[in-house]
Coordinates of C-alpha atoms in Angstrom, one line a residue:
M1 CA -32.7 21.8 50.9
A2 CA -29.6 21.4 53.0
I3 CA -26.3 20.3 51.4
K4 CA -24.7 17.2 52.7
Q5 CA -21.5 15.2 52.1
L6 CA -22.0 11.9 50.1
S7 CA -20.8 8.8 51.7
E8 CA -17.7 7.2 50.3
T9 CA -19.6 4.1 49.2
L10 CA -22.0 6.3 47.1
I11 CA -19.1 8.4 45.7
N12 CA -17.5 5.2 44.4
Q13 CA -20.7 3.9 43.0
I14 CA -21.3 7.0 41.1
A15 CA -17.8 6.9 39.9
A16 CA -18.4 3.2 38.8
G17 CA -21.3 4.4 36.7
E18 CA -18.9 6.5 34.6
V19 CA -16.0 4.3 34.5
I20 CA -17.7 0.7 34.5
E21 CA -20.5 0.8 32.1
R22 CA -20.6 -3.0 31.5
P23 CA -18.4 -6.1 32.1
A24 CA -16.3 -5.2 29.1
S25 CA -15.4 -1.9 30.6
A26 CA -14.1 -3.8 33.7
A27 CA -12.2 -6.1 31.6
K28 CA -10.5 -3.2 29.9
E29 CA -9.5 -1.5 33.1
L30 CA -8.0 -4.6 34.5
I31 CA -6.1 -5.5 31.4
E32 CA -4.7 -2.1 31.2
N33 CA -3.5 -2.4 34.8
A34 CA -1.8 -5.7 33.8
L35 CA 0.1 -4.0 30.8
D36 CA 1.1 -1.0 32.8
A37 CA 2.7 -3.5 35.4
G38 CA 4.9 -4.9 32.7
A39 CA 3.0 -8.2 32.0
T40 CA 4.0 -10.4 29.1
R41 CA 1.3 -12.9 29.6
I42 CA -2.3 -12.1 30.5
E43 CA -5.1 -14.7 30.9
I44 CA -8.8 -13.6 31.2
A45 CA -11.6 -16.0 32.2
T46 CA -15.3 -15.1 32.2
A47 CA -18.6 -16.7 33.0
G48 CA -22.1 -15.3 32.3
G49 CA -20.8 -12.6 30.0
G50 CA -18.6 -11.3 32.6
K51 CA -21.5 -10.6 34.9
T52 CA -21.1 -13.7 36.9
L53 CA -17.3 -14.1 36.8
L54 CA -14.4 -11.9 35.4
R55 CA -10.8 -13.0 36.3
V56 CA -7.6 -11.4 35.0
T57 CA -4.3 -13.1 35.8
D58 CA -1.0 -11.5 34.7
N59 CA 2.8 -12.2 35.4
G60 CA 3.5 -8.4 35.9
L61 CA 5.4 -6.9 38.8
G62 CA 2.8 -7.3 41.4
M63 CA 2.2 -5.4 44.4
S64 CA 3.4 -5.1 48.1
P65 CA 0.8 -5.4 50.8
A66 CA 1.0 -1.6 51.5
D67 CA 0.5 -0.9 48.0
L68 CA -2.4 -3.3 47.7
E69 CA -4.1 -1.5 50.5
L70 CA -3.9 1.9 48.7
A71 CA -4.8 0.4 45.3
I72 CA -8.6 0.1 46.4
R73 CA -8.8 3.6 47.4
R74 CA -9.9 6.3 45.0
H75 CA -7.4 8.4 43.2
C76 CA -4.5 6.4 44.2
T77 CA -2.0 5.6 41.5
S78 CA 1.6 5.0 40.6
K79 CA 1.2 6.3 37.1
L80 CA 1.3 10.0 37.5
D81 CA 4.0 12.3 38.7
G82 CA 1.6 15.2 39.6
S83 CA 1.0 16.4 35.9
L84 CA -1.6 15.4 33.1
A85 CA 0.6 16.8 30.4
D86 CA 2.8 13.8 30.2
I87 CA 0.9 10.6 30.4
R88 CA 2.6 7.6 29.1
T89 CA 0.7 4.8 30.7
L90 CA -2.8 3.3 30.0
G91 CA -4.2 4.0 33.4
F92 CA -3.6 6.9 35.5
R93 CA -7.1 7.9 37.2
G94 CA -6.8 5.5 40.1
E95 CA -10.6 4.8 39.8
A96 CA -10.9 1.3 38.4
L97 CA -10.4 -1.0 41.4
P98 CA -12.5 1.0 43.9
S99 CA -15.3 1.5 41.4
I100 CA -15.5 -2.1 40.6
G101 CA -15.2 -3.0 44.3
S102 CA -18.2 -0.6 45.1
V103 CA -20.6 -2.6 42.8
A104 CA -19.2 -6.2 42.9
R105 CA -17.5 -8.8 44.9
L106 CA -13.7 -8.1 44.2
S107 CA -10.6 -10.1 45.5
I108 CA -7.1 -9.3 44.5
T109 CA -4.2 -11.6 45.1
T110 CA -0.6 -10.3 44.3
R111 CA 3.0 -10.8 45.0
T112 CA 6.3 -9.2 44.0
A113 CA 9.4 -11.0 42.8
E114 CA 11.2 -9.8 46.2
A115 CA 8.4 -11.1 48.6
R116 CA 8.4 -14.5 49.9
E117 CA 4.7 -14.6 50.1
G118 CA 1.7 -12.7 48.4
A119 CA -1.2 -10.8 49.9
T120 CA -4.8 -10.8 49.4
I121 CA -7.5 -8.3 50.0
T122 CA -11.5 -8.6 49.4
I123 CA -13.8 -5.8 48.9
T124 CA -17.6 -6.4 48.8
G125 CA -20.0 -3.7 47.8
G126 CA -17.5 -1.0 48.9
R127 CA -16.5 -2.5 52.1
S128 CA -13.1 -3.9 52.3
D129 CA -11.4 -6.4 54.6
P130 CA -7.9 -6.1 55.9
V131 CA -5.0 -7.2 53.8
R132 CA -3.9 -10.8 54.7
P133 CA -1.1 -13.1 53.6
S134 CA -1.5 -15.5 50.8
A135 CA 0.0 -18.1 48.7
A136 CA 0.7 -16.7 45.3
V137 CA 3.1 -16.6 42.3
V138 CA 4.7 -13.4 41.2
G139 CA 2.1 -11.1 39.4
T140 CA -1.6 -10.5 40.2
V141 CA -4.9 -12.1 40.1
V142 CA -7.9 -10.0 40.0
E143 CA -11.3 -11.7 40.4
V144 CA -14.6 -9.9 40.0
R145 CA -17.8 -11.7 40.9
E146 CA -21.4 -10.7 40.7
L147 CA -20.8 -7.4 39.0
F148 CA -23.4 -4.8 39.7
F149 CA -25.0 -6.9 42.5
A150 CA -24.8 -3.7 44.8
T151 CA -26.5 -1.6 42.1
P152 CA -29.4 -3.9 40.7
A153 CA -30.8 -1.1 38.6
R154 CA -27.6 -1.3 36.3
L155 CA -28.2 -5.0 35.7
K156 CA -31.5 -4.1 34.0
F157 CA -29.6 -2.3 31.3
M158 CA -27.2 -5.0 30.5
K159 CA -27.3 -6.8 27.3
S160 CA -27.5 -10.5 26.6
E161 CA -25.0 -12.9 27.7
R162 CA -23.8 -13.4 24.3
A163 CA -23.5 -9.6 23.6
E164 CA -21.6 -9.0 26.8
T165 CA -19.3 -12.0 25.8
A166 CA -18.6 -10.4 22.3
A167 CA -17.9 -7.0 23.9
I168 CA -15.2 -8.5 25.9
S169 CA -13.7 -10.4 23.1
E170 CA -13.5 -7.2 21.2
V171 CA -11.6 -5.4 24.2
V172 CA -9.0 -8.2 24.1
R173 CA -8.6 -8.1 20.4
R174 CA -7.9 -4.3 20.5
M175 CA -5.3 -4.9 23.3
A176 CA -3.8 -7.8 21.5
I177 CA -3.3 -5.6 18.3
A178 CA -1.8 -2.9 20.4
F179 CA 0.7 -5.1 22.3
P180 CA 2.0 -7.8 20.1
K181 CA 4.7 -8.8 22.4
V182 CA 2.0 -9.9 25.1
R183 CA 0.5 -13.3 25.0
F184 CA -3.3 -13.0 25.5
V185 CA -5.5 -15.9 26.4
L186 CA -9.4 -15.6 26.8
S187 CA -11.5 -18.5 28.0
G188 CA -14.6 -19.4 29.9
S189 CA -17.7 -21.3 30.4
D190 CA -19.7 -18.8 28.1
R191 CA -17.3 -18.9 25.1
S192 CA -14.7 -20.9 23.0
A193 CA -11.2 -20.3 23.9
L194 CA -9.4 -17.4 22.1
E195 CA -5.6 -17.3 22.2
F196 CA -3.2 -14.7 20.7
P197 CA 0.4 -16.0 20.9
A198 CA 3.1 -13.2 21.4
T199 CA 4.6 -12.2 17.8
G200 CA 7.2 -9.9 19.2
D201 CA 8.1 -7.1 16.8
D202 CA 6.0 -8.6 13.9
R203 CA 3.0 -6.4 14.3
L204 CA 1.5 -7.7 11.0
A205 CA 1.5 -11.1 12.3
R206 CA -0.5 -10.2 15.3
M207 CA -2.9 -8.4 13.1
A208 CA -3.3 -11.4 11.0
Q209 CA -3.9 -13.4 14.2
V210 CA -7.0 -11.1 15.0
L211 CA -8.1 -10.0 11.6
G212 CA -7.6 -13.1 9.7
R213 CA -5.0 -14.4 7.3
D214 CA -6.5 -12.5 4.5
F215 CA -5.5 -9.1 5.9
R216 CA -1.9 -10.0 5.8
D217 CA -2.3 -10.7 2.0
N218 CA -4.2 -7.5 1.3
A219 CA -2.6 -4.9 3.6
I220 CA -0.6 -1.9 2.5
E221 CA 2.0 -0.7 5.0
I222 CA 1.5 3.0 6.3
D223 CA 4.4 5.0 7.6
A224 CA 4.2 8.8 7.5
E225 CA 5.2 11.6 9.7
R226 CA 4.4 15.4 9.9
E227 CA 5.3 18.0 12.3
G228 CA 6.3 15.6 15.0
A229 CA 3.3 13.3 14.6
R230 CA 4.0 9.8 13.1
L231 CA 1.4 7.5 11.8
T232 CA 2.3 3.7 11.3
G233 CA 0.3 0.7 10.6
F234 CA -1.6 -1.2 7.6
A235 CA -4.6 -0.5 5.7
G236 CA -6.3 -2.9 3.4
V237 CA -6.5 -2.4 -0.4
P238 CA -9.9 -0.8 -1.4
T239 CA -11.4 -4.0 -2.8
F240 CA -10.8 -5.8 0.5
N241 CA -13.6 -4.2 2.6
R242 CA -16.3 -5.1 5.0
G243 CA -20.1 -4.4 5.8
N244 CA -19.2 -2.5 8.8
S245 CA -16.5 -0.5 10.6
L246 CA -15.7 -3.1 13.3
Q247 CA -12.3 -4.0 11.6
Q248 CA -11.0 -0.4 11.9
Y249 CA -8.6 0.0 14.7
A250 CA -7.0 3.1 16.0
F251 CA -4.3 3.6 18.6
V252 CA -2.8 6.8 20.1
N253 CA 0.4 6.4 21.9
G254 CA -0.4 2.6 22.3
R255 CA -3.8 3.4 23.7
P256 CA -6.8 1.9 21.8
V257 CA -9.2 4.6 21.0
Q258 CA -12.5 4.9 19.2
D259 CA -12.0 8.5 18.1
K260 CA -14.5 10.1 15.6
L261 CA -11.8 12.3 14.0
I262 CA -9.6 9.3 13.1
M263 CA -12.6 7.3 11.9
S264 CA -13.9 10.3 9.7
A265 CA -10.4 10.7 8.2
I266 CA -10.1 6.9 7.3
R267 CA -13.6 7.3 5.6
A268 CA -12.5 10.4 3.7
A269 CA -9.2 8.8 2.6
Y270 CA -11.1 6.0 0.9
A271 CA -13.9 8.3 -0.2
E272 CA -14.0 7.4 -4.1
T273 CA -12.5 3.9 -3.7
V274 CA -14.9 1.9 -1.5
P275 CA -18.5 1.4 -2.4
Q276 CA -21.3 3.1 -0.3
G277 CA -22.2 0.9 2.7
R278 CA -18.8 -0.8 2.7
Y279 CA -16.1 0.0 5.0
P280 CA -12.4 -0.4 4.6
V281 CA -10.1 -2.5 6.9
A282 CA -7.4 -0.6 8.7
V283 CA -5.1 -0.6 11.7
L284 CA -3.5 2.7 12.5
S285 CA -1.1 3.7 15.2
L286 CA -0.5 7.3 15.9
T287 CA 2.6 8.4 18.1
I288 CA 2.6 12.0 19.1
D289 CA 4.1 14.1 22.1
P290 CA 1.7 13.4 25.1
A291 CA 1.4 17.1 25.6
L292 CA -0.2 17.6 22.3
V293 CA -3.1 15.1 23.1
D294 CA -5.5 15.0 25.9
V295 CA -6.5 11.4 27.1
N296 CA -8.5 12.7 30.0
V297 CA -11.6 13.9 28.1
H298 CA -13.7 10.7 29.0
P299 CA -13.8 8.5 32.2
A300 CA -13.3 5.5 30.2
K301 CA -10.3 7.0 28.3
S302 CA -11.8 5.8 25.0
D303 CA -11.8 9.3 23.4
V304 CA -9.0 11.8 22.9
R305 CA -8.6 15.3 21.9
F306 CA -5.8 16.7 19.7
R307 CA -4.3 20.3 20.2
D308 CA -4.2 20.3 16.3
P309 CA -7.0 18.1 14.9
G310 CA -6.5 19.6 11.3
L311 CA -2.8 18.2 11.5
I312 CA -3.9 14.6 12.5
R313 CA -6.8 14.5 10.0
G314 CA -4.5 15.7 7.2
L315 CA -1.7 13.2 8.1
I316 CA -4.1 10.3 8.0
I317 CA -5.8 11.3 4.9
G318 CA -2.4 11.9 3.1
A319 CA -0.6 8.9 4.3
I320 CA -3.5 6.5 3.2
R321 CA -4.1 8.1 -0.1
E322 CA -0.2 8.0 -0.8
A323 CA -0.2 4.3 0.1
L324 CA -3.2 3.7 -2.1
M325 CA -1.5 5.4 -5.0
R326 CA 1.7 3.4 -4.5
E327 CA -0.1 0.0 -4.1
G328 CA -3.7 0.4 -4.2
D329 CA -4.2 -1.1 -7.7
R330 CA -3.5 -4.5 -6.2
A331 CA -6.5 -6.9 -6.6
A332 CA -7.8 -8.3 -3.3
T333 CA -7.1 -11.9 -2.9
T334 CA -10.6 -12.6 -1.7
G335 CA -11.9 -11.9 -5.5
A336 CA -9.9 -14.9 -6.7
Q337 CA -11.2 -17.0 -3.9
G338 CA -14.8 -16.1 -4.6
L339 CA -14.2 -16.9 -8.3
M340 CA -12.7 -20.1 -7.2
R341 CA -15.8 -21.0 -5.0
A342 CA -18.0 -20.2 -8.0
F343 CA -16.4 -23.0 -10.0
R344 CA -16.8 -25.7 -7.3
P345 CA -19.6 -28.3 -7.9
E346 CA -21.3 -27.2 -4.5
F347 CA -21.6 -23.6 -5.5
H348 CA -25.0 -22.1 -5.5
R349 CA -26.6 -18.7 -6.1
G350 CA -29.0 -16.8 -3.6
D351 CA -30.2 -17.9 -0.4
Q352 CA -31.7 -21.2 -1.4
Q353 CA -29.3 -23.9 -0.4
R354 CA -28.9 -26.7 -3.4
P355 CA -30.1 -30.1 -1.9
Q356 CA -27.6 -32.6 -1.5
E357 CA -27.9 -35.2 -4.4
P358 CA -26.4 -38.7 -4.3
W359 CA -23.3 -39.2 -6.6
T360 CA -23.7 -40.7 -9.7
A361 CA -21.7 -40.8 -13.0
A362 CA -24.3 -38.8 -14.7
T363 CA -24.1 -36.0 -12.1
S364 CA -20.4 -35.9 -11.5
P365 CA -18.8 -32.7 -12.3
Y366 CA -16.0 -34.6 -13.7
R367 CA -17.9 -36.6 -16.2
P368 CA -17.1 -36.2 -19.9
F369 CA -18.3 -33.2 -21.6
S370 CA -21.7 -33.4 -23.2
P371 CA -23.0 -30.4 -25.3
G372 CA -26.6 -31.2 -24.2
G373 CA -25.9 -31.5 -20.6
A374 CA -25.6 -28.7 -17.9
A375 CA -22.6 -28.1 -15.7
R376 CA -23.1 -28.0 -11.9
G377 CA -21.9 -24.6 -10.8
F378 CA -23.2 -22.5 -13.7
A379 CA -26.8 -21.1 -14.4
E380 CA -26.2 -21.7 -18.1
T381 CA -24.9 -24.5 -20.2
P382 CA -21.2 -24.7 -20.7
Q383 CA -21.6 -24.1 -24.4
A384 CA -23.8 -21.0 -23.8
A385 CA -21.3 -19.6 -21.3
F386 CA -18.3 -19.7 -23.5
S387 CA -19.8 -19.4 -26.9
D388 CA -17.8 -16.3 -27.5
F389 CA -14.8 -18.4 -27.8
A390 CA -16.1 -20.0 -30.9
Q391 CA -16.3 -16.7 -32.6
P392 CA -13.8 -14.4 -30.7
S393 CA -15.1 -10.8 -30.4
A394 CA -11.5 -9.7 -30.3
R395 CA -9.9 -9.4 -33.7
N396 CA -6.3 -10.9 -33.5
A397 CA -5.2 -9.6 -36.8
A398 CA -1.5 -9.0 -37.2
V399 CA -0.2 -5.7 -36.1
P400 CA 3.2 -4.1 -36.4
V401 CA 5.9 -5.0 -33.9
D402 CA 6.0 -1.5 -32.3
S403 CA 2.3 -1.6 -31.8
I404 CA 1.0 -1.6 -28.2
Q405 CA -0.1 -5.1 -28.6
A406 CA 2.1 -7.4 -26.5
A407 CA 3.6 -10.6 -28.2
D408 CA 3.6 -13.8 -26.3
G409 CA 7.2 -13.4 -25.2
Q410 CA 6.5 -9.9 -23.9
A411 CA 3.2 -10.5 -21.9
A412 CA 5.0 -11.3 -18.7
S413 CA 6.7 -7.8 -18.6
F414 CA 3.3 -6.2 -18.1
P415 CA 1.5 -6.3 -14.6
L416 CA -1.8 -7.1 -16.3
G417 CA -0.5 -9.1 -19.2
A418 CA -1.8 -9.0 -22.6
A419 CA -5.2 -9.2 -24.0
R420 CA -6.3 -12.4 -25.5
A421 CA -10.0 -12.4 -26.0
Q422 CA -13.2 -10.5 -24.8
L423 CA -16.1 -12.3 -23.2
H424 CA -19.7 -11.1 -23.6
E425 CA -18.5 -7.7 -24.8
N426 CA -17.8 -6.9 -21.2
Y427 CA -14.7 -8.7 -19.9
I428 CA -11.1 -8.8 -21.2
V429 CA -9.4 -12.1 -20.8
A430 CA -5.8 -11.3 -19.8
Q431 CA -6.2 -11.4 -16.1
T432 CA -10.0 -10.8 -15.7
D433 CA -10.7 -7.2 -16.3
D434 CA -13.9 -5.2 -16.4
Q435 CA -13.5 -2.8 -19.2
H436 CA -16.1 -0.3 -18.2
A437 CA -14.8 0.0 -14.6
A438 CA -11.3 0.2 -15.6
R439 CA -12.0 2.8 -18.2
E440 CA -14.3 4.9 -15.7
R441 CA -11.4 4.9 -13.2
L442 CA -9.0 6.2 -15.9
V443 CA -11.2 9.1 -16.9
F444 CA -11.9 9.9 -13.1
E445 CA -8.3 10.1 -12.3
T446 CA -7.8 12.4 -15.4
M447 CA -10.6 14.6 -14.4
R448 CA -9.5 14.8 -10.8
T449 CA -6.0 15.7 -11.8
A450 CA -7.3 18.6 -13.8
L451 CA -9.7 19.6 -10.9
H452 CA -6.8 20.0 -8.5
A453 CA -4.3 21.3 -11.2
R454 CA -6.2 24.6 -11.7
P455 CA -9.0 26.7 -10.3
V456 CA -12.5 25.2 -10.9
P457 CA -14.5 27.3 -13.3
A458 CA -17.2 29.4 -11.4
Q459 CA -20.5 30.9 -12.5
A460 CA -21.6 34.1 -11.1
L461 CA -25.0 34.5 -9.4
L462 CA -27.2 37.3 -10.8
I463 CA -28.2 38.0 -7.2
P464 CA -25.9 37.2 -4.3
E465 CA -27.3 34.6 -1.9
I466 CA -27.3 35.8 1.7
V467 CA -26.7 33.0 4.3
D468 CA -27.4 34.0 8.0
L469 CA -24.9 32.2 10.4
P470 CA -23.5 32.6 13.8
E471 CA -20.6 35.0 13.9
E472 CA -18.1 32.4 14.8
D473 CA -19.1 30.2 11.6
C474 CA -18.7 33.4 9.6
D475 CA -15.2 33.8 10.9
R476 CA -14.2 30.3 10.2
L477 CA -15.7 30.6 6.5
V478 CA -13.9 33.8 5.8
A479 CA -10.6 32.3 6.9
H480 CA -11.0 29.6 4.2
A481 CA -12.2 32.1 1.5
G482 CA -9.3 31.7 -0.6
E483 CA -9.5 27.8 -0.6
F484 CA -13.2 28.1 -1.6
T485 CA -12.4 30.3 -4.4
R486 CA -10.1 27.9 -5.9
L487 CA -12.8 25.5 -5.8
G488 CA -15.2 27.9 -7.7
L489 CA -17.1 29.0 -4.5
A490 CA -16.8 32.9 -4.0
I491 CA -18.0 34.1 -0.5
E492 CA -17.4 37.3 1.4
R493 CA -18.6 38.7 4.7
F494 CA -21.9 40.5 4.7
G495 CA -22.4 42.1 8.1
P496 CA -21.2 40.5 11.6
A497 CA -23.4 37.4 11.0
A498 CA -24.0 36.6 7.5
I499 CA -22.1 35.4 4.3
A500 CA -22.8 36.5 0.8
V501 CA -22.4 33.8 -1.9
R502 CA -21.5 35.4 -5.2
E503 CA -20.1 32.5 -7.3
T504 CA -20.7 28.7 -7.2
P505 CA -18.9 26.0 -9.1
A506 CA -20.0 25.7 -12.7
M507 CA -19.8 21.8 -12.6
L508 CA -22.4 21.7 -9.9
G509 CA -25.0 23.7 -12.0
E510 CA -28.1 24.8 -10.1
M511 CA -27.6 24.2 -6.6
D512 CA -28.5 24.9 -2.9
A513 CA -25.7 27.5 -2.1
A514 CA -27.1 28.2 1.4
G515 CA -27.1 24.5 2.3
L516 CA -23.5 23.9 1.0
V517 CA -22.2 26.9 2.9
R518 CA -23.9 25.7 6.2
Q519 CA -22.3 22.1 5.6
L520 CA -18.9 23.8 5.2
A521 CA -19.4 25.7 8.2
D522 CA -20.4 22.6 10.2
E523 CA -17.3 20.8 9.1
L524 CA -15.0 23.6 9.9
A525 CA -16.5 24.0 13.5
E526 CA -15.9 20.2 14.0
W527 CA -12.7 19.4 12.1
D528 CA -11.3 22.7 11.1
T529 CA -11.2 21.5 7.5
A530 CA -13.9 21.6 4.7
D531 CA -13.8 18.8 2.6
G532 CA -17.5 18.8 1.5
L533 CA -17.0 21.1 -1.5
A534 CA -14.0 19.2 -2.8
G535 CA -15.9 16.0 -2.2
R536 CA -19.1 17.3 -4.2
L537 CA -16.8 18.2 -7.2
E538 CA -15.0 14.7 -7.0
Y539 CA -18.4 13.0 -6.8
L540 CA -19.6 14.8 -9.8
A541 CA -16.4 14.0 -11.6
A542 CA -16.9 10.4 -10.8
T543 CA -20.5 10.5 -12.2
M544 CA -19.3 12.2 -15.3
A545 CA -16.4 9.7 -15.7
C546 CA -19.0 6.8 -15.4
H547 CA -21.3 8.1 -18.1
G548 CA -18.5 9.1 -20.4
S549 CA -16.6 5.9 -20.2
V550 CA -16.7 2.8 -22.4
R551 CA -20.1 1.3 -21.7
S552 CA -20.6 -2.4 -21.0
G553 CA -21.6 -4.5 -24.1
R554 CA -19.2 -2.6 -26.6
R555 CA -16.9 -4.9 -28.4
L556 CA -13.2 -3.6 -28.4
R557 CA -10.4 -4.4 -30.7
T558 CA -7.2 -6.1 -29.5
E559 CA -5.3 -2.8 -29.7
E560 CA -8.0 -1.0 -27.6
M561 CA -8.0 -3.8 -25.0
N562 CA -4.1 -3.7 -24.7
A563 CA -4.2 0.0 -24.4
L564 CA -6.8 0.0 -21.7
L565 CA -4.5 -2.4 -19.8
R566 CA -1.4 -0.3 -20.2
R567 CA -3.2 2.8 -19.0
M568 CA -4.5 0.8 -16.0
E569 CA -0.9 -0.1 -15.1
A570 CA 0.2 3.5 -15.2
T571 CA -2.8 5.0 -13.2
P572 CA -2.9 5.2 -9.5
G573 CA -5.9 3.5 -7.9
S574 CA -6.9 1.6 -11.0
G575 CA -7.4 -1.7 -9.1
Q576 CA -11.1 -0.4 -8.6
C577 CA -13.4 2.1 -10.1
N578 CA -14.7 5.3 -8.4
H579 CA -17.6 3.5 -7.0
G580 CA -15.3 1.0 -5.4
R581 CA -15.9 -2.0 -7.7
P582 CA -12.8 -4.1 -8.5
T583 CA -11.7 -3.7 -12.0
Y584 CA -9.8 -7.0 -12.4
I585 CA -9.5 -10.3 -10.4
E586 CA -6.3 -12.1 -10.4
L587 CA -6.0 -15.8 -10.7
K588 CA -2.8 -17.4 -10.0
L589 CA -1.5 -20.2 -12.2
A590 CA -1.8 -22.6 -9.1
D591 CA -5.5 -21.5 -8.7
I592 CA -6.2 -22.4 -12.3
E593 CA -4.4 -25.7 -11.8
R594 CA -6.5 -26.5 -8.7
L595 CA -9.6 -25.9 -10.7
F596 CA -8.7 -28.6 -13.2
G597 CA -7.4 -30.9 -10.3
R598 CA -3.8 -30.7 -11.5
S599 CA -2.5 -29.7 -8.1

């Protein structure tokens, strides 16, 4: 078969298949161009999920007629000086506009501040018309209509209009977080309007616009630096979590990315503080020398590659854990909000909506208390729910002044206050506290400190287990042999392509040594770090802490409850147990007053 040169149109369509996967991809490329042009206001309008119409209007620098004619040609860009080692702009490939123009009906209208009139060019399915004069304001308007009309096969793989609309919204949200000084407006016939006013240097205010006001109240500031790489941003307290990872945002030198190394590091940093199946909320921005990161590994520029991935992973994990130790024992404000909702008359459990009942004096939640009546908002009668107050389980006998029990005048000096009562042999009333979860966290932190303070005891295998591995995996494992020995795993080379396991951590008991070694080899190959063994040991410590802690149902004396509260105040991460459950919920005085209609 003879080799032939592809046509320019076909080349552009192939490039479009790599760069423009869906309408959201086109939106991302056009917004990046606007930001690189210095825009401070960007308006995006869509119809049909971006397939029918996608218009991006900015107040940036604009283009001259000569630049406009070059802009629609492949590999023409103003953002490179001939080297890929120092990329400081979002776009640089010079493929976005010609790729979009090859599969859609594209028109560009632009004007510079120096020009008296603007210029317009139109591209239809890869064929462009000459540049012509046009009335225009300073900036650029790019309008994309009938995306993929020239490649009908691609249209068959598009998702629903609602899904494509949501994808464009997510692109705008990511860009809005990355550039708080820019005003973003997203509107169209297929959506409700979305606007993010500029917040200047207040990055947290912009994050609150995108992630919700609750994020501002539950965010911990991150600011760390290691070997020239700086990490800034905000991470949510562990008990402020979500059911998916959509609210984890990462930026590298201002570029929104979805990098698996960064996401893995966030997951590892919250490993024993967030429940399984739940995801922390975080916005992290990494600033690094452009020569140390490759942003050219993916056509859509969504992935990056670091020269030293171990440095970046360690920086993220260390910075988040340090922040959690500093402030991670804060209770999420959403816990108090949930408790407040539970006290409202319309509160109901499960999925069955309580039918609306007409108001009567007998059903009013504010009617006089009647021992025989049931309170709306509780599954039990009021008397049954609070029967423990009649005969308190906490003994309030007098104790010496120097005892750990706080006097009324001293309670305010303790972050968690002083114990006043115990409900259902499970909850301490000071500021609501789960005694089992709190004690579990204290035991776990003690065990983890001991785990890292000295080598883990190991048990020798009667017959060493031989694990066959590729030679390069063996090289990586042997290079980390000292680290494994400290964790109780003794390995050594056994020929060019095998590892001999001679000792395993005693805490793990009988185990699959070969499976563990293979898992560690996989981690080293991908991340150049092996957290799997330490993770297993910490998981076991968490399990032991759970089973060895104060169990639910045990009545505590006042001195014991106060001692537990004081230890929580002094223990990092005590705001949640090692399974991620909150250990206390804080109700402000204003919240309590609202419950009783006093404010």
